[in-house]
XYZ file of C-alpha atoms in Angstrom:
208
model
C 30.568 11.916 24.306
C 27.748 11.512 21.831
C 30.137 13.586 18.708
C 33.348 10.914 19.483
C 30.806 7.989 19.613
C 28.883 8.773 16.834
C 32.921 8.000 14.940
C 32.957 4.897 17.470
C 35.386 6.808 19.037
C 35.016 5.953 23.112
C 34.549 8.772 25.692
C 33.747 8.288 29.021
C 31.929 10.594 31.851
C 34.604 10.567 33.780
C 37.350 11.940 30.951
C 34.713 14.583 30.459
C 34.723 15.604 34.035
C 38.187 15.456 34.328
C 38.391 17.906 31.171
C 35.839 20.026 32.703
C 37.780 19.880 36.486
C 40.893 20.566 34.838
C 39.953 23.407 31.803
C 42.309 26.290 33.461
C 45.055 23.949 34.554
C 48.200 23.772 32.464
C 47.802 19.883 32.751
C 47.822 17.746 29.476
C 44.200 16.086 29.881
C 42.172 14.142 27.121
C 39.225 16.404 26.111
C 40.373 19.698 27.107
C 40.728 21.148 23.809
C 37.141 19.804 23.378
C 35.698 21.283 26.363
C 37.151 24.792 26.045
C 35.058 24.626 22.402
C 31.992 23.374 23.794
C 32.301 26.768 26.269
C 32.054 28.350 23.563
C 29.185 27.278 22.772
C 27.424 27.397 26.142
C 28.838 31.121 25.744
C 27.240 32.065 22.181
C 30.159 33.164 21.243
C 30.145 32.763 16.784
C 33.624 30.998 14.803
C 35.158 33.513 12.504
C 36.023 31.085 9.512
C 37.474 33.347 6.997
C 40.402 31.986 5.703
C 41.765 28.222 4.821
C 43.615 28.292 7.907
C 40.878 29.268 10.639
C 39.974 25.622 9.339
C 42.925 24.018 10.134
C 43.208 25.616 13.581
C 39.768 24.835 15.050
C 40.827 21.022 13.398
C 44.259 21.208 15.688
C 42.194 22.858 18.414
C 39.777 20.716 18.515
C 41.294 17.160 18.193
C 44.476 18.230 20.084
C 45.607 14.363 21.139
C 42.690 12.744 19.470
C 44.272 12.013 16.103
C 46.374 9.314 15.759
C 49.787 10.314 14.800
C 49.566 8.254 11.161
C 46.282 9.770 10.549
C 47.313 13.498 10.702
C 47.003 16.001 7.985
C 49.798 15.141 5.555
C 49.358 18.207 3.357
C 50.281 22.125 3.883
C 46.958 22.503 5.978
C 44.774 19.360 4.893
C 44.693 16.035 3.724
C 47.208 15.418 0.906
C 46.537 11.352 0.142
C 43.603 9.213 -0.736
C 40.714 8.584 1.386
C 37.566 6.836 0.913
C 33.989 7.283 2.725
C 31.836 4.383 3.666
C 32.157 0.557 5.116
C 34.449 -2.181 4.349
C 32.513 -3.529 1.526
C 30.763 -0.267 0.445
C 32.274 2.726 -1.146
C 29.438 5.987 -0.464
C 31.783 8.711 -2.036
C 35.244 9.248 -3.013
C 36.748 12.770 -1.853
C 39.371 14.744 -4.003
C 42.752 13.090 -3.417
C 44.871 15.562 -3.427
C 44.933 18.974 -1.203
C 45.372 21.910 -4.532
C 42.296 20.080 -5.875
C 39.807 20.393 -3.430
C 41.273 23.807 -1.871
C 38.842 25.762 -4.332
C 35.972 23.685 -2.902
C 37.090 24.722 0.333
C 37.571 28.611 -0.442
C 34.069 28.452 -2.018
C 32.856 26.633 1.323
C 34.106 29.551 3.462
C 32.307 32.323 0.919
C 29.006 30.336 1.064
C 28.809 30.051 5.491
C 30.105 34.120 5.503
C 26.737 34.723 2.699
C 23.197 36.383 3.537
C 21.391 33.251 3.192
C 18.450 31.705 5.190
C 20.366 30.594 8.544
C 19.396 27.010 9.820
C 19.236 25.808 5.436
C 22.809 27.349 5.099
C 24.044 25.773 8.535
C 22.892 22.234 7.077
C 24.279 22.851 3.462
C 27.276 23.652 5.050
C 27.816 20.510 6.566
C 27.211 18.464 4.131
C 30.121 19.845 1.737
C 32.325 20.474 4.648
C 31.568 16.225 4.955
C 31.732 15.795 1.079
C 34.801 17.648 0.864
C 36.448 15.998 3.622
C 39.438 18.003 4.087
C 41.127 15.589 6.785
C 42.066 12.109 6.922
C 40.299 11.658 10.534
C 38.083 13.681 12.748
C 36.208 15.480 9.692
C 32.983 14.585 10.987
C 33.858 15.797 14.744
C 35.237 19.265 13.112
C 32.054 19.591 11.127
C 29.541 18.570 13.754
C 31.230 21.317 15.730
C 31.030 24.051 13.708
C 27.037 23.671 13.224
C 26.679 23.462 16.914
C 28.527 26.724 16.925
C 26.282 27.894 14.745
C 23.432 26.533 15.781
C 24.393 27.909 19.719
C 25.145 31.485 18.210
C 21.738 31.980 15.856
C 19.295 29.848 18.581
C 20.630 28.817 22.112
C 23.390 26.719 23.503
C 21.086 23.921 24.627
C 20.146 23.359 21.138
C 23.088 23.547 20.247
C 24.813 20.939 21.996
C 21.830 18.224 22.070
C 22.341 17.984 18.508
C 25.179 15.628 18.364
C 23.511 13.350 20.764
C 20.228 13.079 18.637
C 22.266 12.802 15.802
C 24.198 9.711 17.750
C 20.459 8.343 18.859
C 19.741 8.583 15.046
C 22.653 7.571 13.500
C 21.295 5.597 10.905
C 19.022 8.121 9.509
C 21.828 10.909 9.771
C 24.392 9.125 7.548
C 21.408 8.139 4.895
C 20.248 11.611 4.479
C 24.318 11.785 3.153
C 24.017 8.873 1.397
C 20.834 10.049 -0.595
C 22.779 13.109 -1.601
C 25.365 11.052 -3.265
C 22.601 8.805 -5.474
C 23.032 10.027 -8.941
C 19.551 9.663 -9.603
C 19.067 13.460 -7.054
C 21.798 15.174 -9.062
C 22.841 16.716 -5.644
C 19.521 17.734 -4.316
C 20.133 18.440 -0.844
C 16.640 19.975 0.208
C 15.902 16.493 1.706
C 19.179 16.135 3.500
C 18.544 20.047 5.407
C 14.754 18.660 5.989
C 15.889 15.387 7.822
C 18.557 17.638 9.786
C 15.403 19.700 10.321
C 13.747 17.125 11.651
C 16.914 15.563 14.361
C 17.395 19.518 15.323
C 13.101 19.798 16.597
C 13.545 16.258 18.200
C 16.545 17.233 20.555
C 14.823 20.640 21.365
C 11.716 18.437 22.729
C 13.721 15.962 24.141
């Protein structure tokens, strides 16, 4: 619930149980897709993202029914068209239009999450590109949430793991500025501050 409202995206309790009632049954239910992810988390069980279309098929996995039809990938696997990030009257970052121009971004995305690096700093790095890429034209943020919670579930615990979108929701304002201080030209893309704040939401939801 706290992931989908977090995009103002509205989820109720019930939907979820219904998902949750429903996960082995061949009916078409909103969330199931959803649920059946989140197991995985409760189960520890790690993404293999090793290739450009592992992407796409935790995206279609994922958001199965929860992308409107006019908003769905319009390239091979990705976006192929312009998008823009930020409000009505203010532009935060412009992605790559076009799908062969940020592929190479996404190729060196996958190489840096499957590296020996420091685990929590490279989960946070990771979503920040993943976010700055922007590979879709809706649900990036829900895709890329996701796959830090996996993370986060397979390297600490599930409950961790799955509190993070709702502190993130509870501190929405402070999540999307750590993005936004990335993007200032004046940090020439530091990002230690953005992994510190997402530091800080992570230690809030394990005490809460």
């Amino acid at each position: 619930m706290s992931t989908n409202e977090i995009e103002d995206v509205k989820t109720t309790s019930q939907e979820v149980n219904d998902a949750i009632s429903n996960i082995d049954s061949k009916r078409q239910i909103r969330l199931k897709s959803f649920v059946r992810m989140y197991f995985k988390i409760k189960n520890q069980e790690n993404l293999k993202i090793e290739s450009l279309s592992d992407i796409r098929n935790i995206y279609d996995y994922l958001l199965e029914g929860e992308i409107p039809e006019n908003k769905l990938p319009d390239g091979k696997l990705f976006r192929n068209s312009f998008t823009r990030i930020g409000s009505e009257t203010k532009t935060v970052h412009l992605p790559k239009t076009y799908e062969n121009d940020f592929l190479p971004d996404l190729l060196e995305w996958i190489r840096f999450i499957n590296s020996n690096q420091p685990s929590l700093f490279k989960a946070f790095i990771a979503h920040y590109y993943f976010e700055y890429i922007h590979p879709f034209n809706d649900g990036n943020g829900r895709t890329g949430r996701y796959i830090a919670c996996v993370y986060l579930g397979y390297k600490l615990d599930p409950l961790t793991a799955i509190i993070f979108s709702s502190e993130i929701n509870s501190n929405r304002k402070d999540y999307y500025k750590a993005f936004v201080d990335v993007e200032n030209q004046k940090n020439y893309g530091e990002i230690t501050f953005f992994v510190e704040r997402m530091l800080k939401i992570l230690v809030k939801g394990q005490k809460s």
